[in-house]
XYZ file of C-alpha atoms in Angstrom:
527
model
C 0.000 0.014 -0.006
C 2.838 2.378 0.860
C 4.392 1.726 -2.538
C 1.090 2.533 -4.247
C 0.761 5.805 -2.350
C 4.304 6.763 -3.344
C 3.451 6.040 -6.983
C 0.267 8.159 -6.806
C 2.138 11.004 -5.129
C 4.859 10.837 -7.780
C 2.347 10.928 -10.619
C 0.436 13.845 -9.090
C 3.762 15.648 -8.542
C 4.493 15.345 -12.281
C 1.050 16.660 -13.099
C 1.626 19.605 -10.728
C 4.698 20.579 -12.706
C 2.639 20.651 -15.895
C -0.170 22.464 -14.115
C 2.203 25.177 -12.823
C 3.570 25.557 -16.336
C 0.058 26.246 -17.682
C -0.785 28.596 -14.812
C 2.534 30.476 -14.669
C 3.525 30.736 -18.326
C 5.255 32.964 -19.357
C 6.067 34.466 -15.921
C 8.410 31.509 -15.355
C 10.771 33.083 -17.963
C 13.060 35.756 -16.579
C 12.855 37.949 -19.677
C 9.087 38.214 -19.289
C 9.027 38.406 -15.502
C 11.391 41.370 -15.710
C 8.855 43.474 -17.665
C 7.363 46.138 -15.312
C 3.769 45.421 -14.290
C 3.077 43.091 -17.241
C 5.647 40.571 -15.941
C 3.298 39.784 -13.051
C 0.502 38.626 -15.348
C 0.561 35.076 -16.647
C -1.224 34.100 -19.866
C -3.879 32.375 -17.773
C -4.643 35.571 -15.834
C -4.623 37.684 -19.020
C -6.981 35.227 -20.671
C -9.402 34.837 -17.774
C -9.595 38.374 -16.409
C -9.001 39.913 -19.835
C -11.949 38.002 -21.278
C -14.170 39.089 -18.383
C -13.170 42.740 -18.914
C -13.777 42.466 -22.661
C -17.228 40.860 -22.229
C -18.137 43.374 -19.489
C -17.497 46.369 -21.775
C -19.070 44.741 -24.874
C -22.229 43.962 -22.884
C -22.223 47.329 -21.063
C -21.597 45.688 -17.691
C -24.670 43.528 -17.880
C -23.643 41.805 -14.611
C -24.594 45.044 -12.820
C -27.524 46.198 -14.948
C -29.290 42.830 -14.984
C -28.351 41.572 -11.548
C -31.878 42.331 -10.255
C -33.325 40.559 -13.249
C -31.362 37.428 -12.352
C -32.894 37.451 -8.891
C -36.400 37.944 -10.358
C -35.924 34.951 -12.681
C -34.995 32.820 -9.675
C -38.011 34.129 -7.717
C -40.472 33.362 -10.501
C -38.806 30.127 -11.550
C -40.818 27.417 -13.239
C -40.397 24.721 -15.910
C -42.511 22.831 -18.425
C -39.639 20.818 -19.837
C -36.327 19.975 -18.154
C -35.617 21.777 -14.920
C -36.453 25.302 -13.745
C -33.892 28.161 -13.731
C -33.840 27.896 -9.932
C -33.103 24.179 -10.105
C -30.354 24.817 -12.656
C -28.995 27.528 -10.350
C -28.930 25.137 -7.385
C -27.305 22.393 -9.488
C -24.562 24.747 -10.685
C -24.150 26.105 -7.115
C -23.712 22.572 -5.884
C -20.707 22.468 -8.180
C -19.408 25.950 -7.410
C -19.848 26.016 -3.678
C -17.532 23.178 -2.824
C -14.598 22.519 -0.501
C -12.606 25.023 -2.587
C -14.664 27.767 -0.938
C -12.909 26.859 2.323
C -9.689 25.136 1.246
C -9.015 27.347 -1.786
C -9.522 30.656 0.002
C -7.497 29.528 3.018
C -4.719 28.346 0.733
C -4.760 31.588 -1.287
C -4.521 33.748 1.820
C -1.802 31.601 3.464
C 0.333 31.750 0.319
C -0.514 35.175 -1.173
C -1.555 37.050 1.942
C -4.864 38.873 2.667
C -4.509 40.802 -0.620
C -5.296 37.629 -2.567
C -8.924 38.153 -1.583
C -9.098 41.464 -3.445
C -7.919 39.786 -6.641
C -10.501 37.090 -6.035
C -13.212 39.742 -5.925
C -11.934 41.461 -9.080
C -11.761 38.192 -11.014
C -15.279 37.275 -9.802
C -16.759 40.667 -10.818
C -15.498 40.357 -14.393
C -16.161 36.601 -14.271
C -19.831 37.337 -13.864
C -19.827 38.674 -17.434
C -17.978 35.565 -18.650
C -20.513 33.390 -16.873
C -23.333 35.337 -18.581
C -21.727 34.717 -22.008
C -21.122 30.981 -21.594
C -24.507 30.301 -20.006
C -26.432 32.284 -22.686
C -24.444 30.444 -25.352
C -25.297 27.098 -23.822
C -28.999 28.060 -23.779
C -28.942 29.134 -27.426
C -27.531 25.818 -28.622
C -29.196 23.418 -26.154
C -30.978 20.332 -27.408
C -34.007 18.372 -26.276
C -33.783 14.798 -25.064
C -37.150 13.318 -24.114
C -38.475 15.588 -21.348
C -35.105 17.217 -20.594
C -32.794 19.777 -22.151
C -29.134 18.967 -22.552
C -26.269 21.191 -23.712
C -23.107 22.976 -22.644
C -19.549 23.457 -23.887
C -19.475 20.262 -25.958
C -22.748 21.168 -27.636
C -22.023 24.814 -28.520
C -18.412 23.868 -29.375
C -19.670 21.465 -32.021
C -22.098 24.001 -33.511
C -19.534 26.784 -33.570
C -16.871 24.610 -35.285
C -18.833 23.763 -38.456
C -21.162 21.347 -36.685
C -18.306 18.849 -36.433
C -19.295 15.678 -34.638
C -15.665 14.827 -33.707
C -15.332 18.254 -32.049
C -18.378 17.542 -29.874
C -16.952 14.126 -28.901
C -13.527 15.536 -28.043
C -14.923 18.347 -25.925
C -17.254 15.902 -24.153
C -14.347 13.631 -23.395
C -12.366 16.663 -22.162
C -15.043 17.347 -19.572
C -15.392 13.742 -18.563
C -11.593 13.536 -18.005
C -11.799 16.853 -16.093
C -14.445 15.338 -13.809
C -12.425 12.154 -13.279
C -9.444 14.297 -12.227
C -11.543 16.379 -9.813
C -13.761 13.680 -8.256
C -11.096 11.982 -6.100
C -10.641 15.138 -4.046
C -14.413 15.345 -3.489
C -14.516 11.717 -2.319
C -11.553 12.388 -0.050
C -13.242 15.482 1.475
C -16.643 13.749 1.899
C -15.305 10.885 4.015
C -12.838 13.164 5.850
C -15.640 15.442 6.904
C -17.602 12.506 8.325
C -14.570 11.423 10.301
C -14.057 14.963 11.623
C -17.672 15.151 12.723
C -17.421 11.786 14.512
C -14.210 12.893 16.248
C -15.971 15.956 17.579
C -18.774 13.907 19.046
C -16.483 11.390 20.783
C -14.093 14.137 21.945
C -10.948 12.612 20.530
C -9.214 12.434 17.137
C -10.148 9.169 15.420
C -7.622 7.431 13.198
C -8.506 7.398 9.488
C -8.703 3.600 9.575
C -11.471 3.730 12.226
C -14.833 2.034 11.404
C -16.459 5.463 11.157
C -14.494 6.215 8.026
C -15.508 2.944 6.435
C -19.144 3.639 7.348
C -18.739 7.096 5.744
C -17.297 5.356 2.680
C -20.329 3.063 2.393
C -22.873 5.807 3.007
C -21.272 8.072 0.364
C -21.145 5.318 -2.233
C -24.731 4.184 -1.623
C -26.066 7.725 -1.656
C -24.118 8.632 -4.858
C -25.406 5.532 -6.651
C -29.006 6.027 -5.551
C -28.978 9.689 -6.679
C -26.740 9.728 -9.734
C -28.378 6.746 -11.435
C -31.655 8.631 -11.291
C -30.481 11.122 -13.881
C -30.094 14.886 -13.867
C -33.624 15.582 -12.673
C -33.178 13.438 -9.571
C -29.802 15.032 -8.803
C -31.343 18.502 -9.149
C -34.111 17.549 -6.700
C -31.470 16.640 -4.113
C -29.345 19.738 -4.728
C -32.535 21.868 -4.499
C -32.681 20.801 -0.862
C -29.016 20.522 0.125
C -27.679 23.693 -1.458
C -29.905 26.171 0.472
C -29.284 24.259 3.724
C -25.489 24.219 3.474
C -25.365 27.838 2.241
C -27.592 29.150 5.067
C -25.803 27.164 7.795
C -22.350 28.282 6.596
C -23.355 31.927 6.198
C -25.002 32.117 9.659
C -22.053 30.350 11.330
C -19.511 32.759 9.902
C -21.764 35.808 10.525
C -21.822 34.826 14.203
C -18.020 34.739 14.270
C -17.850 38.142 12.567
C -20.300 39.689 14.982
C -18.295 38.295 17.927
C -15.214 39.993 16.471
C -16.751 43.130 14.950
C -13.854 45.308 16.119
C -11.514 43.435 13.731
C -13.530 44.337 10.629
C -11.644 47.627 9.884
C -8.357 45.770 10.094
C -9.701 43.124 7.698
C -10.389 45.636 4.918
C -7.151 47.494 5.637
C -5.158 44.237 5.262
C -7.005 43.172 2.068
C -6.567 46.447 0.190
C -3.036 47.312 1.277
C -1.547 43.865 0.860
C -3.091 43.255 -2.568
C -0.168 45.278 -3.959
C 2.416 44.974 -1.175
C 2.154 41.595 0.587
C 4.054 41.032 3.817
C 7.390 39.236 3.594
C 5.928 36.328 5.494
C 3.676 35.660 2.468
C 6.490 35.974 -0.008
C 6.256 39.736 -0.370
C 5.511 39.528 -4.132
C 2.605 41.233 -5.820
C 2.471 38.489 -8.448
C 1.957 35.774 -5.817
C -1.086 37.530 -4.333
C -2.479 38.180 -7.830
C -1.973 34.612 -9.020
C -3.402 33.011 -5.911
C -6.501 35.249 -5.991
C -7.303 34.597 -9.600
C -6.373 30.885 -9.489
C -8.519 30.122 -6.433
C -11.270 32.431 -7.690
C -11.511 30.354 -10.896
C -11.495 27.051 -8.992
C -14.331 28.394 -6.870
C -16.719 30.230 -9.194
C -15.706 28.324 -12.397
C -16.422 31.329 -14.686
C -14.809 30.634 -18.052
C -14.302 26.918 -17.522
C -17.460 25.875 -19.322
C -18.432 23.622 -16.438
C -21.518 25.591 -15.439
C -22.860 25.468 -18.990
C -24.347 22.033 -18.546
C -26.882 22.914 -15.820
C -27.460 26.276 -17.516
C -28.528 24.486 -20.712
C -30.827 22.155 -18.755
C -32.959 25.103 -17.640
C -36.339 25.795 -19.192
C -35.630 29.536 -19.344
C -37.990 32.026 -21.083
C -35.052 33.544 -22.949
C -31.366 32.435 -23.255
C -30.231 35.622 -21.499
C -32.432 34.910 -18.526
C -30.235 31.967 -17.592
C -27.161 34.089 -18.316
C -28.321 36.575 -15.665
C -29.024 33.742 -13.245
C -25.531 32.247 -13.678
C -23.918 35.641 -13.155
C -25.712 35.772 -9.812
C -24.248 32.342 -9.071
C -20.692 33.716 -9.442
C -21.574 36.571 -7.102
C -22.986 34.159 -4.460
C -20.009 31.819 -4.704
C -17.101 34.317 -4.562
C -18.339 37.682 -3.331
C -20.459 36.053 -0.590
C -19.226 32.568 0.369
C -15.519 33.013 -0.351
C -15.524 36.399 1.335
C -17.008 34.877 4.487
C -14.161 32.294 4.490
C -11.705 35.190 3.961
C -13.209 36.956 6.946
C -12.474 33.997 9.189
C -8.871 33.416 7.988
C -7.855 37.066 7.838
C -9.638 38.262 10.991
C -8.199 35.232 12.799
C -4.702 36.480 11.769
C -3.080 33.468 13.421
C 0.180 34.217 11.555
C 0.632 37.249 13.838
C 0.414 35.109 17.036
C 2.941 32.843 18.715
C 1.334 29.955 16.833
C 2.102 31.556 13.481
C 4.956 29.260 12.474
C 2.909 26.161 13.297
C -0.086 27.599 11.407
C 1.857 27.859 8.169
C 2.776 24.170 8.489
C -0.814 23.024 8.829
C -3.012 21.652 6.076
C -5.674 23.983 4.621
C -8.675 22.741 6.646
C -6.723 22.730 9.993
C -5.543 26.279 9.128
C -9.156 27.403 8.670
C -10.347 25.682 11.860
C -7.439 27.204 13.805
C -8.464 30.632 12.499
C -12.060 30.013 13.537
C -10.902 28.904 17.003
C -8.987 32.198 17.316
C -12.304 34.067 16.787
C -14.388 31.814 19.103
C -14.467 32.617 22.799
C -14.967 29.550 24.927
C -14.450 25.791 24.360
C -18.160 25.005 24.066
C -18.825 27.527 21.311
C -15.625 26.521 19.501
C -16.810 22.901 19.437
C -20.189 23.946 17.999
C -18.581 26.139 15.360
C -16.132 23.367 14.368
C -19.018 20.915 14.075
C -21.090 23.245 11.876
C -18.117 24.055 9.656
C -17.250 20.349 9.264
C -20.926 19.605 8.386
C -20.922 22.337 5.755
C -17.570 21.126 4.419
C -18.946 17.620 4.014
C -22.054 18.898 2.256
C -19.964 21.109 0.024
C -17.927 18.069 -1.030
C -20.904 15.778 -1.546
C -23.002 18.224 -3.615
C -19.904 19.012 -5.653
C -19.466 15.322 -6.211
C -23.052 15.059 -7.463
C -22.485 17.988 -9.778
C -19.429 16.356 -11.406
C -21.389 13.110 -11.954
C -24.380 14.934 -13.364
C -22.365 17.059 -15.761
C -20.347 14.043 -16.903
C -23.641 12.371 -17.811
C -24.710 15.411 -19.868
C -21.401 15.301 -21.776
C -21.723 11.573 -22.253
C -25.032 12.242 -24.008
C -23.088 14.243 -26.596
C -21.071 11.061 -27.426
C -23.864 8.499 -27.210
C -27.343 8.410 -25.750
C -27.299 4.630 -25.143
C -28.188 3.769 -21.551
C -25.288 1.250 -21.389
C -22.758 3.940 -22.288
C -24.173 6.438 -19.795
C -24.005 3.790 -17.060
C -20.362 3.137 -17.911
C -19.542 6.797 -17.373
C -21.460 6.846 -14.110
C -19.539 3.733 -13.018
C -16.194 5.302 -13.838
C -17.125 8.391 -11.815
C -18.017 6.210 -8.843
C -14.762 4.262 -9.115
C -12.643 7.421 -8.854
C -14.830 8.728 -5.999
C -14.064 5.451 -4.133
C -10.390 5.906 -4.935
C -10.484 9.387 -3.388
C -12.174 8.110 -0.213
C -9.654 5.260 0.069
C -6.709 7.688 -0.160
C -8.209 9.490 2.872
C -8.690 6.247 4.814
C -5.093 5.076 4.226
C -3.812 8.489 5.393
C -2.705 10.093 2.142
C -2.447 13.876 2.060
C -5.064 15.794 0.050
C -2.385 17.958 -1.610
C -1.637 15.439 -4.388
C -5.319 15.164 -5.352
C -5.657 18.936 -5.234
C -2.900 19.173 -7.838
C -5.026 17.058 -10.189
C -7.918 19.530 -9.792
C -5.607 22.505 -10.424
C -4.452 20.980 -13.682
C -7.967 20.051 -14.764
C -9.267 23.552 -14.125
C -6.818 25.447 -16.305
C -6.837 22.807 -19.046
C -10.590 23.015 -19.589
C -10.528 26.823 -19.335
C -8.052 26.942 -22.228
C -10.493 24.834 -24.233
C -13.573 26.885 -23.381
C -12.467 30.574 -23.576
C -11.711 30.499 -27.365
C -15.199 29.075 -27.956
C -16.759 31.996 -26.107
C -15.081 34.431 -28.494
C -16.267 32.384 -31.491
C -19.854 32.413 -30.200
C -19.924 35.946 -28.738
C -21.616 37.379 -31.851
C -24.653 35.165 -31.178
C -24.654 36.109 -27.492
C -24.540 39.794 -28.471
C -27.518 39.380 -30.852
C -29.423 37.562 -28.132
C -28.607 40.303 -25.604
C -29.752 43.027 -27.971
C -33.007 41.168 -28.548
C -33.357 40.602 -24.794
C -33.008 44.334 -24.023
C -34.974 45.654 -27.040
C -38.233 45.721 -25.100
C -39.915 43.746 -27.879
C -42.228 40.896 -26.964
C -41.309 38.778 -30.013
C -40.082 35.288 -29.222
C -36.474 34.283 -29.350
C -36.031 32.214 -32.567
C -33.496 31.366 -35.239
C -34.235 34.734 -36.814
C -32.656 36.562 -33.873
C -29.196 34.930 -34.193
C -29.340 34.051 -37.873
C -28.711 30.303 -37.489
C -30.995 27.316 -36.776
C -31.846 26.997 -33.096
C -34.398 24.196 -33.201
C -35.413 24.135 -29.559
C -36.240 27.818 -29.509
C -38.152 27.683 -32.764
C -40.248 24.829 -31.290
C -40.830 26.744 -28.034
C -42.001 29.814 -29.947
C -44.313 27.723 -32.142
C -45.852 25.982 -29.095
C -46.400 29.166 -27.137
C -47.178 31.476 -30.030
C -47.640 34.355 -27.615
C -44.347 36.179 -27.601
C -41.129 35.928 -25.744
C -42.648 35.797 -22.240
C -45.172 33.440 -20.745
C -48.488 35.089 -19.842
C -47.692 35.147 -16.149
C -44.320 36.899 -16.701
C -43.970 40.657 -16.809
C -42.424 41.809 -20.124
C -41.371 45.111 -18.558
C -38.813 43.306 -16.441
C -36.733 42.740 -19.559
C -36.009 46.439 -19.815
C -33.654 48.398 -17.563
């Protein structure tokens, strides 16, 4: 077993080298790094933030102007085919709001300093426009399968590249491989959280080989099989329940910590804004490190530009493609500006690195770092135990819903390759195998870092595939946006974008009463 773990760690280490090359290029060349200001920006950062800035200006900052519209779509959510915009929002949030909202933010701050949070905010703000573009694009090119809608990066990629079937297959395989690389970490975190919760109840740290971990293993596998083999609709029904619960519990828990330490809030904002450009020496003292960590962890968290949120976005029975674009922009806001910021509050306000335990804190894993920061803000042992329990519960739910999201999205991509039930079940089975592998690595005592490297690599790889497609399809998004904001009550059809969009032509023919359903208010489309 030890030999196997060493092999896994070695393979993951190799992948990390490649991942860092993708993330850091060309800042890892001295001639480029020496260029003032520009030398701090890697190609990945230029591509991700630059695209968000470009889309923001071209769409006249639609993430601000239509933010309220996104909330209204969620409020009035309904569906006749597929799932509702709210269900699609919850399904994508299940994917976004994962362990990375705790581990990623904690890691970014511990490596790049408090200033990394500012760059996370900036990347999320512009990422909202990117999310609008990719979600609207997925809606335009979605397809109907029985009583569901399917679509996403693989679907619009095929249509944009001369309707090439091989392109659709390759992009679908890309996402399936991406999910297979990310799922082990979610399995690891799911069973680890259960072990952490059990340890809190018994009052002592349980070894990872304890029966509790094996029970957690069995429960996770059974639940994943029961839910995932029911299809996207069944998964969305589960995430509809779990996502609000975990979000509310986490938000309330952190708000209590903030209220108990309200005097530290001014210092929090001072540290974030000043150290975004001049990090302390203890964090490396380099502007580029804070910048890279903020953008990198922001992407891993809100997934804007990766194309991963396009699958649930396409499944929505939205009244107009841009309605779901507005909803997904709200999702980026919730994930990063709200959830990640709350995590940042705990880590930065805890400021353990300034205490006598600072050196030990830097040596801890990401979750222990976060729990140590929370303990610094919690007066009294009893309250600290309660806070640790709630955080561990949320962490476990984050991991499990994220796991369901990966399985669901893999199934949607598998439909692009083949709609045979046998093939779909093979993909589901592969997903479950790697989930089991991730849980076993936790049980045998392997560190999460190696699996985290796999996720890092998968994130940037799929982003490099998706961003060029967004530029190719932006002209259709722009036409849809102009139609959306024209104030006209004509339905969205092929005529709007100038290419066949079968699903929307069928919807318009069935309704025959304009772009909005009778119970919707057309005035809400206008500013």
